[in-house]
Each structure stands twice: as structure tokens, then as C-alpha cells.
Coordinates of C-alpha atoms in Angstrom, one line a residue:
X48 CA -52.2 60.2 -110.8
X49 CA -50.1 59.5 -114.1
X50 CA -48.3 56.2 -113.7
X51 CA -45.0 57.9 -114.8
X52 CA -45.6 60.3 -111.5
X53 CA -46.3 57.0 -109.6
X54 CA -43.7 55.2 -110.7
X55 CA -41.4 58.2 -110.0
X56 CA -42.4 58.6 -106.6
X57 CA -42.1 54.9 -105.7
X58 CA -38.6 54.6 -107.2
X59 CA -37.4 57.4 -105.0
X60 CA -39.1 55.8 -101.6
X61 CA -37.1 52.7 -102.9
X62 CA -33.7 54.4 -103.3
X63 CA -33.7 56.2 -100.2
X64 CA -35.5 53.6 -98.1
X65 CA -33.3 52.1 -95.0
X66 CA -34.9 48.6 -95.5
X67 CA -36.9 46.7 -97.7
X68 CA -40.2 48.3 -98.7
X69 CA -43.3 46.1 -98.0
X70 CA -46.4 47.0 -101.0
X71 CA -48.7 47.4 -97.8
X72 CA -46.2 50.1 -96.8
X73 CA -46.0 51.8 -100.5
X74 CA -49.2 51.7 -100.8
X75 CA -49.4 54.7 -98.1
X76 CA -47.5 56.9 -100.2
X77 CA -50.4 57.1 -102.8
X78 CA -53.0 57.6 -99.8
X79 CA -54.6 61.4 -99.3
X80 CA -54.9 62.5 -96.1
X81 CA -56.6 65.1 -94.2
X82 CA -55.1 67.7 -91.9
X83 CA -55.1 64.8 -89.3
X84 CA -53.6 62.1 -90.5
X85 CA -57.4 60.1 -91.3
X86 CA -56.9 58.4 -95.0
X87 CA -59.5 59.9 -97.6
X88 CA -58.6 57.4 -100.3
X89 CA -57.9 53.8 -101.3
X90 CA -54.7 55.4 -103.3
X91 CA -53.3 52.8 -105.4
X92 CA -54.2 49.1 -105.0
X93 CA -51.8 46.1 -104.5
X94 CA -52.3 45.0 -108.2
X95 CA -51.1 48.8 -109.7
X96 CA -48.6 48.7 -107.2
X97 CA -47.3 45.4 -108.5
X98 CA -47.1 46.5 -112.2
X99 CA -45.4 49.9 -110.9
X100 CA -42.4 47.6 -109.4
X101 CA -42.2 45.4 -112.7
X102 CA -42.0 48.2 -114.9
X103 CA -38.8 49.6 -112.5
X104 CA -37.6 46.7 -112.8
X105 CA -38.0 46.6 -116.8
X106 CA -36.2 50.4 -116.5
X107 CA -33.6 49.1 -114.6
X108 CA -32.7 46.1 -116.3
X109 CA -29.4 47.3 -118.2
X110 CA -28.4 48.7 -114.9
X111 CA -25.4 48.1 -112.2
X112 CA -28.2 47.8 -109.8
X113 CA -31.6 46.0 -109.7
X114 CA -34.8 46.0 -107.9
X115 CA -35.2 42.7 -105.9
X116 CA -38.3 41.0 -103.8
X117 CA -37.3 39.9 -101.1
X118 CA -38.7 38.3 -97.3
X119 CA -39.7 41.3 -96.4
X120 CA -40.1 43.6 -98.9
X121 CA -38.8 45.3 -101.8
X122 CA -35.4 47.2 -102.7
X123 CA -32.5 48.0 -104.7
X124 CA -29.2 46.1 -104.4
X125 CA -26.0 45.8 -106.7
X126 CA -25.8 43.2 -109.3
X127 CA -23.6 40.3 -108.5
X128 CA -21.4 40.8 -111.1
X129 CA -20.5 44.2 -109.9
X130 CA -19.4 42.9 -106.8
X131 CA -15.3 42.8 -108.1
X132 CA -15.6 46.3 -108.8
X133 CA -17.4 47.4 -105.3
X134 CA -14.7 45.4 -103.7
X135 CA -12.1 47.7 -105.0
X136 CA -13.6 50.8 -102.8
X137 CA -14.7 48.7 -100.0
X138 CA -11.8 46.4 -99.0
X139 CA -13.5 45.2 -96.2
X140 CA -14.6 41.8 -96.4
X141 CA -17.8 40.4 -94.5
X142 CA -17.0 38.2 -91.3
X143 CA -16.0 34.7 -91.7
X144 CA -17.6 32.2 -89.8
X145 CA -16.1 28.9 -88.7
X146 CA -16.9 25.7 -90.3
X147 CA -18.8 24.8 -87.1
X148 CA -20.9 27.8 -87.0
X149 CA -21.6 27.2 -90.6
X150 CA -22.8 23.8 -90.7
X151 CA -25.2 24.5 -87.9
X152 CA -26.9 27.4 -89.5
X153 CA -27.0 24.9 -92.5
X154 CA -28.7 22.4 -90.8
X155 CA -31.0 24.9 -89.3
X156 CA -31.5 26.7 -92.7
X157 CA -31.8 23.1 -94.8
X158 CA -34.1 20.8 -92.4
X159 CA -36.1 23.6 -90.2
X160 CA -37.6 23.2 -87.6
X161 CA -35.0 21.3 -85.6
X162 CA -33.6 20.6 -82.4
X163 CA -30.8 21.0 -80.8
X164 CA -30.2 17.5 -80.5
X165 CA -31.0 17.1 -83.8
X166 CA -27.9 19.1 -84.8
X167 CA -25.6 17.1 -83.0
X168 CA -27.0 13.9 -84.2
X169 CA -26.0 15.4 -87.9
X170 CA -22.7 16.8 -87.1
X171 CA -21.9 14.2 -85.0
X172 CA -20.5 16.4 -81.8
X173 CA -21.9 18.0 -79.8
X174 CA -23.5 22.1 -80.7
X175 CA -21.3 24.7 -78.7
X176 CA -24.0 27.1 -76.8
X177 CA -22.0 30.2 -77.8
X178 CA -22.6 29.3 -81.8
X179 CA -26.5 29.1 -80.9
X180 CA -26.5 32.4 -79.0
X181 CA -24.4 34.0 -82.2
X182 CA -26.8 33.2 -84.4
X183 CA -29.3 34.3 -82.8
X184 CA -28.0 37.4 -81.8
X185 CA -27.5 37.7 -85.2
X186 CA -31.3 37.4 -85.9
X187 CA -30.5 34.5 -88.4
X188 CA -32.6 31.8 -86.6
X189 CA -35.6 31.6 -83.3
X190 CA -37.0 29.0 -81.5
X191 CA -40.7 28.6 -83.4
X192 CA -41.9 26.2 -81.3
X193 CA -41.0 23.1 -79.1
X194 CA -41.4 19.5 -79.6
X195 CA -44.2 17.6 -78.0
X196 CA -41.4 14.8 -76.1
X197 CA -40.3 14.5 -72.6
X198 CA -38.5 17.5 -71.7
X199 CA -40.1 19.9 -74.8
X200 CA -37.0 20.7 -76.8
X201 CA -36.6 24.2 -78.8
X202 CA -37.4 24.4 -82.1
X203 CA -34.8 26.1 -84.0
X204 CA -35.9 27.6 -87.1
X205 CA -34.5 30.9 -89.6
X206 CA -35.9 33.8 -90.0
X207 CA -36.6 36.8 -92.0
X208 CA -33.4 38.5 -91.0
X209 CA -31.2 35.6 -92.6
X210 CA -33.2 35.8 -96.0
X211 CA -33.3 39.5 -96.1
X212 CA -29.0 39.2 -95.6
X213 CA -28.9 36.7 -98.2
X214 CA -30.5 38.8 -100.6
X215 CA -33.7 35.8 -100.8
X216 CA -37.1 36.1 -100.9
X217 CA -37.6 32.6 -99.8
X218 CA -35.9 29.6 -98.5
X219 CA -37.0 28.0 -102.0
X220 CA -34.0 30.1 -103.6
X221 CA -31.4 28.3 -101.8
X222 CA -29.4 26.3 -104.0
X223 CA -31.2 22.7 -103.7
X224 CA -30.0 19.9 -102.2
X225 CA -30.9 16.6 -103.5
X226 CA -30.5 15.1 -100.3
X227 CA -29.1 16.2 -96.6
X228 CA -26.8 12.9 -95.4
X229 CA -25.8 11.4 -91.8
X230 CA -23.1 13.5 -90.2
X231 CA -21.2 10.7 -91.5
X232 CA -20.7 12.1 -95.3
X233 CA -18.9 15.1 -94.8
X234 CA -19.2 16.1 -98.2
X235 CA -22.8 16.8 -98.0
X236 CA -21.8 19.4 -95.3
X237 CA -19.0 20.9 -97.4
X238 CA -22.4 21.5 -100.1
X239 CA -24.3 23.0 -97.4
X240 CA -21.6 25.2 -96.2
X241 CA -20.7 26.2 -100.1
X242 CA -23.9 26.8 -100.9
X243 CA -23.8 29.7 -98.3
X244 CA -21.2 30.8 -98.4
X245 CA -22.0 31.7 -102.3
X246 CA -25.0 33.7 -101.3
X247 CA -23.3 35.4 -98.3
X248 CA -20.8 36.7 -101.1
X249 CA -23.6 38.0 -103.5
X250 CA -25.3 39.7 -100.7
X251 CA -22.1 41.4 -99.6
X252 CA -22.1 43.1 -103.2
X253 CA -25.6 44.2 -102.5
X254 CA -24.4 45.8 -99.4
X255 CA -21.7 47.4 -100.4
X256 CA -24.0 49.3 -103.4
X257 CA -26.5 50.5 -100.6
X258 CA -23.6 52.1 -98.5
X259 CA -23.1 53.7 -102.2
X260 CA -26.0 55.3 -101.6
X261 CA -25.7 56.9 -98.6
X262 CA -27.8 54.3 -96.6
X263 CA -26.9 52.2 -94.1
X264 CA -26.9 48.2 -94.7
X265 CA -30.2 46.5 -95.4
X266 CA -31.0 43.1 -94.3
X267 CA -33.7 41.6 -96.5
X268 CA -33.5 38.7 -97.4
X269 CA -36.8 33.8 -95.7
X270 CA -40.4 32.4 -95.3
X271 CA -40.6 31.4 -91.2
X272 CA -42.1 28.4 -90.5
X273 CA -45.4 28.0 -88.8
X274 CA -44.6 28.5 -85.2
X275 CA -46.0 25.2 -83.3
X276 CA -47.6 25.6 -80.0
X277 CA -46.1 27.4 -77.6
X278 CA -43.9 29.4 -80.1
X279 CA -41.7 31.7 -78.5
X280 CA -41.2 34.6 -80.8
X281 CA -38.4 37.5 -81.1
X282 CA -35.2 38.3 -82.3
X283 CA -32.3 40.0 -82.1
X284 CA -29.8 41.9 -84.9
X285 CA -26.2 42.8 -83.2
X286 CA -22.7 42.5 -84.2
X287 CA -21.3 38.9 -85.2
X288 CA -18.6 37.6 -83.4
X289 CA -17.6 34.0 -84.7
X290 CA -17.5 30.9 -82.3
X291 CA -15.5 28.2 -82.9
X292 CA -16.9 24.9 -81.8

């Protein structure tokens, strides 16, 4: 196959994919099949497949959209600064979250895995169980694993849903913190909360561009950690509905 051909037929899967685009799962559009569904070739290997995305990425580059890797895959999403201009045709805003909820997921996102009682000792009150259940309703964090003490508390970590709506590939492209402080300084939550709170608005812009397209939202996105023993996995993506604390 000519690599323009390639390359056209992978941009296309991109555009009019619902959700990120994993290379194991490109690499089936490149496969031959028989009349049964039984693969009769390698098709294209991870490597070509690779050098395929950078060169779309090189194509697109003075573009109002980009392609992106993110946690779980590849896709297309808006530039950030065409966000002021999606705005103007899509007035609604994302949902706001309190500074409660907020400063949990923070913590969760900032010194994964933790405990519940970890939270509290940072904030310094105590963790409302409706802002738990929101967030992981919202598929943003799991339990991925307990802690070997008396009584086995939940590990609470994020997950690939909360990187993929952030627009991240990993939770190494969250704005660094040089350090996480006692509940005590609130201005180290006020950084946490800030810092996203910036990438919730830059993935709101990449939203709004995949609506654009005809497709509906796509979360992309964070590395899990390793569950520990007696990891508990799952998770959930429904509609948020903010909890104060």
C-alpha cells in the first residue's frame, strides 16, 4: 500500500472515530482478511504506523485542529487557542465543580494512591461521601488497591477517563508542583485547583471541535497506577452533578 493511501485511510478512521484510536486498533485497518473474518496479513506494523501519525500531525500543523496522543489512544481535538472562537457557537459552559470537590480530585490526581483518610488529613475536614461517589461516577478516579493496616482502607487512584477529559496522555503533563503542603497552606490547594481548572478549560475547546464534527464527546485523556493486591477494578462514566462539601 502507498503510504499516501495509508495515511489517507488512517486520517479518516481518526476523524470519524467516537474515541481515541489505540495503534493496536489501527493497525486492523491495514489487515486482509478472508471471507471469514481470519487475518491473512501482518498489515502495517506499530513502527509504520507511528511515522503515519507523525506525518498527520506534520500536515496538520497550521491547522485549527491537531492530532493528539493521549491515555488511551489517538485523535483530533481543537487547538486551545480556538477555544474563544468555539465558545461563540457553543455557549454552554462545562460544569463547575465546588472548591471541595476540586481539591479532592487534586489530591487524588497529585499524591495517587491515597486514602480516604488521607484526604481529610490534607484538607483538614472531613471528605463528603457524595463528592467520592461523583467522582467516580464520573470515571475520574477507582479504588486500585487497599492498604495493608487494620481495617484495609481503599486506595483511591485516577484513571484513564480523567486523562482522556483533560486532553493528557499522562499524569506527567500536569502542570508540576514543586511540592504538595499540609492542609494548613491553602495556597498550595488554590495551585492544585488552578492547575485544573486550566486543563479542564483546554479540553472543553477540544470538545466542542469534536461535536463540530458530527461526533459525540470524546474522553481521552492518565497512566493508572499499579493496582496493589486486592485491586478492585471498574468504572463508571455518567452525568456530573456537583457536591458541595
Amino acid at each position: 500500500m502507498k503510504t499516501d493511501e495509508a495515511k489517507r485511510i488512517l486520517e479518516t478512521a481518526l476523524l470519524c472515530a467516537r474515541e481515541p484510536m489505540s495503534i493496536h486498533g489501527m493497525k486492523k485497518l491495514f489487515a486482509d482478511v478472508d471471507a471469514n473474518g481470519k487475518q491473512l496479513d501482518a498489515g502495517l506494523g506499530f513502527d509504520t504506523i507511528k511515522l503515519l501519525l507523525e506525518e498527520l500531525r506534520h500536515d496538520w500543523q497550521d491547522r485549527g485542529i491537531e492530532i493528539v496522543s493521549l491515555a488511551s489512544g489517538w485523535r483530533f481535538q481543537s487547538r486551545p487557542e480556538m477555544k474563544r472562537y468555539l465558545d461563540r457557537i457553543s455557549p454552554e459552559k462545562p460544569p463547575k465543580y465546588s472548591r471541595a470537590t476540586l481539591e479532592t480530585l487534586a489530591i487524588i490526581a497529585y499524591r495517587q494512591p491515597v486514602t480516604r483518610g488521607d484526604i481529610e488529613e490534607i484538607r483538614g475536614v472531613a471528605v463528603n461521601s457524595q463528592t467520592i461517589k461523583m467522582l467516580e461516577d464520573r470515571g475520574w478516579i477507582d479504588v486500585v488497591g487497599y492498604r495493608e493496616v487494620v481495617g484495609r482502607p481503599s486506595l483511591l487512584g485516577t484513571t484513564r477517563q480523567f486523562l482522556d477529559d483533560l486532553g493528557l496522555a499522562s499524569l506527567g503533563q500536569l502542570p508540576p508542583l514543586d511540592a504538595i503542603a499540609d492542609a494548613a497552606d491553602g495556597r498550595s490547594l488554590e495551585a492544585l485547583e488552578a492547575a485544573l481548572n486550566d486543563n479542564f478549560d483546554r479540553a472543553a475547546a477540544a470538545a466542542a471541535a469534536e461535536d463540530e464534527q458530527g461526533a459525540s464527546q470524546v474522553e481521552v485523556p492518565i497512566h493508572d497506577p499499579q493496582p496493589a493486591a486486592g485491586s478492585v477494578p471498574g468504572q463508571q462514566n455518567n452525568d456530573t452533578n456537583d457536591e458541595s462539601n
